[in-house]
Amino acid sequence: MTIKPLADRVVIKMLEAEETTKSGIILAASAKEKPSVAEVVAVGPGGLVEGNQIDMYLKVGQKVLLAKYAGTEVKVDGETYTILRQSDVLAIVE
């Protein structure tokens, strides 16, 4: 099954959180923060949303930063994805 987002929506897959700190300390699963970096999996077509023209600038494969609690998580074929509006993305990681 595939997910095709509508309007100004984007489907992302969260990247794994770091398991060790910069100083080499291994973190327990409960101590890890929710990652805020994700990879774009699918992008909607944009268009007219709530009376405003929305152009999509995100592309599949880009890594992005997002707010900690942005979007809605969904499970498809055992994989967890997040669907959110393009405006919820804070930055593109280059």
PDB file of C-alpha atoms in Angstrom:
ATOM      1  CA  MET A   1       0.000   0.000   0.000  1.00  0.00           C
ATOM      2  CA  THR A   2       1.227   3.534  -0.697  1.00  0.00           C
ATOM      3  CA  ILE A   3       0.274   6.855   0.850  1.00  0.00           C
ATOM      4  CA  LYS A   4      -0.526   9.758  -1.472  1.00  0.00           C
ATOM      5  CA  PRO A   5      -0.962  13.013   0.478  1.00  0.00           C
ATOM      6  CA  LEU A   6      -3.564  15.563  -0.565  1.00  0.00           C
ATOM      7  CA  ALA A   7      -3.289  19.359  -0.958  1.00  0.00           C
ATOM      8  CA  ASP A   8      -0.438  20.818   1.118  1.00  0.00           C
ATOM      9  CA  ARG A   9       0.252  17.635   3.100  1.00  0.00           C
ATOM     10  CA  VAL A  10       3.620  15.844   3.317  1.00  0.00           C
ATOM     11  CA  VAL A  11       4.348  12.262   4.415  1.00  0.00           C
ATOM     12  CA  ILE A  12       7.570  11.839   6.383  1.00  0.00           C
ATOM     13  CA  LYS A  13       9.415   9.022   8.098  1.00  0.00           C
ATOM     14  CA  MET A  14      11.191   9.894  11.327  1.00  0.00           C
ATOM     15  CA  LEU A  15      14.900   9.089  11.446  1.00  0.00           C
ATOM     16  CA  GLU A  16      16.262   7.087  14.383  1.00  0.00           C
ATOM     17  CA  ALA A  17      17.379   8.971  17.485  1.00  0.00           C
ATOM     18  CA  GLU A  18      21.025   8.857  18.480  1.00  0.00           C
ATOM     19  CA  GLU A  19      21.866   5.934  20.762  1.00  0.00           C
ATOM     20  CA  THR A  20      25.064   7.472  22.133  1.00  0.00           C
ATOM     21  CA  THR A  21      25.989  10.977  23.214  1.00  0.00           C
ATOM     22  CA  LYS A  22      28.930  12.913  21.774  1.00  0.00           C
ATOM     23  CA  SER A  23      30.999  11.852  24.765  1.00  0.00           C
ATOM     24  CA  GLY A  24      30.248   8.158  24.124  1.00  0.00           C
ATOM     25  CA  ILE A  25      27.590   7.485  26.768  1.00  0.00           C
ATOM     26  CA  ILE A  26      25.047   4.920  25.581  1.00  0.00           C
ATOM     27  CA  LEU A  27      21.458   6.064  26.165  1.00  0.00           C
ATOM     28  CA  ALA A  28      18.655   3.825  27.397  1.00  0.00           C
ATOM     29  CA  ALA A  29      15.553   3.715  25.212  1.00  0.00           C
ATOM     30  CA  SER A  30      13.573   5.726  27.789  1.00  0.00           C
ATOM     31  CA  ALA A  31      16.210   8.515  27.847  1.00  0.00           C
ATOM     32  CA  LYS A  32      16.171   9.152  24.103  1.00  0.00           C
ATOM     33  CA  GLU A  33      14.381  12.250  22.882  1.00  0.00           C
ATOM     34  CA  LYS A  34      11.838  12.023  20.111  1.00  0.00           C
ATOM     35  CA  PRO A  35      13.800  12.786  16.930  1.00  0.00           C
ATOM     36  CA  SER A  36      12.991  16.011  15.128  1.00  0.00           C
ATOM     37  CA  VAL A  37      14.734  15.078  11.853  1.00  0.00           C
ATOM     38  CA  ALA A  38      12.762  13.172   9.226  1.00  0.00           C
ATOM     39  CA  GLU A  39      12.948  12.156   5.578  1.00  0.00           C
ATOM     40  CA  VAL A  40      10.241  13.238   3.126  1.00  0.00           C
ATOM     41  CA  VAL A  41       8.531  10.152   1.649  1.00  0.00           C
ATOM     42  CA  ALA A  42       5.695  11.762  -0.364  1.00  0.00           C
ATOM     43  CA  VAL A  43       4.500  15.283  -1.187  1.00  0.00           C
ATOM     44  CA  GLY A  44       0.992  16.457  -2.060  1.00  0.00           C
ATOM     45  CA  PRO A  45       0.235  18.501  -5.192  1.00  0.00           C
ATOM     46  CA  GLY A  46      -0.369  21.822  -3.424  1.00  0.00           C
ATOM     47  CA  GLY A  47      -2.985  24.032  -5.050  1.00  0.00           C
ATOM     48  CA  LEU A  48      -5.772  26.087  -3.522  1.00  0.00           C
ATOM     49  CA  VAL A  49      -5.974  25.508   0.252  1.00  0.00           C
ATOM     50  CA  GLU A  50      -8.437  27.550   2.336  1.00  0.00           C
ATOM     51  CA  GLY A  51      -8.520  30.233  -0.371  1.00  0.00           C
ATOM     52  CA  ASN A  52      -4.727  30.553  -0.656  1.00  0.00           C
ATOM     53  CA  GLN A  53      -2.510  29.226  -3.451  1.00  0.00           C
ATOM     54  CA  ILE A  54       0.069  26.826  -1.963  1.00  0.00           C
ATOM     55  CA  ASP A  55       3.183  25.893  -3.947  1.00  0.00           C
ATOM     56  CA  MET A  56       5.035  22.800  -2.752  1.00  0.00           C
ATOM     57  CA  TYR A  57       8.770  23.324  -2.289  1.00  0.00           C
ATOM     58  CA  LEU A  58       9.603  20.079  -0.460  1.00  0.00           C
ATOM     59  CA  LYS A  59      10.804  17.105  -2.491  1.00  0.00           C
ATOM     60  CA  VAL A  60      10.903  13.371  -1.819  1.00  0.00           C
ATOM     61  CA  GLY A  61      14.185  12.324  -0.208  1.00  0.00           C
ATOM     62  CA  GLN A  62      14.927  15.630   1.535  1.00  0.00           C
ATOM     63  CA  LYS A  63      15.722  15.615   5.241  1.00  0.00           C
ATOM     64  CA  VAL A  64      13.726  18.132   7.269  1.00  0.00           C
ATOM     65  CA  LEU A  65      13.439  19.489  10.808  1.00  0.00           C
ATOM     66  CA  LEU A  66      10.013  19.720  12.372  1.00  0.00           C
ATOM     67  CA  ALA A  67       8.307  20.672  15.591  1.00  0.00           C
ATOM     68  CA  LYS A  68       8.360  18.012  18.301  1.00  0.00           C
ATOM     69  CA  TYR A  69       4.616  17.251  18.247  1.00  0.00           C
ATOM     70  CA  ALA A  70       3.725  18.111  14.626  1.00  0.00           C
ATOM     71  CA  GLY A  71       1.548  15.903  12.444  1.00  0.00           C
ATOM     72  CA  THR A  72      -0.417  12.694  12.777  1.00  0.00           C
ATOM     73  CA  GLU A  73       1.270   9.298  13.019  1.00  0.00           C
ATOM     74  CA  VAL A  74      -0.086   6.451  10.869  1.00  0.00           C
ATOM     75  CA  LYS A  75       1.033   2.852  10.421  1.00  0.00           C
ATOM     76  CA  VAL A  76       1.115   1.342   6.930  1.00  0.00           C
ATOM     77  CA  ASP A  77       2.464  -2.166   6.271  1.00  0.00           C
ATOM     78  CA  GLY A  78       4.255  -2.184   9.645  1.00  0.00           C
ATOM     79  CA  GLU A  79       6.049   1.150   9.026  1.00  0.00           C
ATOM     80  CA  THR A  80       5.223   4.304  11.000  1.00  0.00           C
ATOM     81  CA  TYR A  81       4.833   7.535   9.028  1.00  0.00           C
ATOM     82  CA  THR A  82       3.784  11.058   9.981  1.00  0.00           C
ATOM     83  CA  ILE A  83       1.446  13.185   7.854  1.00  0.00           C
ATOM     84  CA  LEU A  84       1.659  16.952   8.335  1.00  0.00           C
ATOM     85  CA  ARG A  85       1.179  20.235   6.504  1.00  0.00           C
ATOM     86  CA  GLN A  86       4.153  21.638   4.623  1.00  0.00           C
ATOM     87  CA  SER A  87       3.921  24.724   6.870  1.00  0.00           C
ATOM     88  CA  ASP A  88       4.704  22.525   9.926  1.00  0.00           C
ATOM     89  CA  VAL A  89       8.198  21.856   8.554  1.00  0.00           C
ATOM     90  CA  LEU A  90      10.698  24.206  10.216  1.00  0.00           C
ATOM     91  CA  ALA A  91      13.738  23.754   7.939  1.00  0.00           C
ATOM     92  CA  ILE A  92      15.436  21.622   5.288  1.00  0.00           C
ATOM     93  CA  VAL A  93      18.645  19.872   6.387  1.00  0.00           C
ATOM     94  CA  GLU A  94      21.398  20.093   3.765  1.00  0.00           C
TER      95      GLU A  94
END
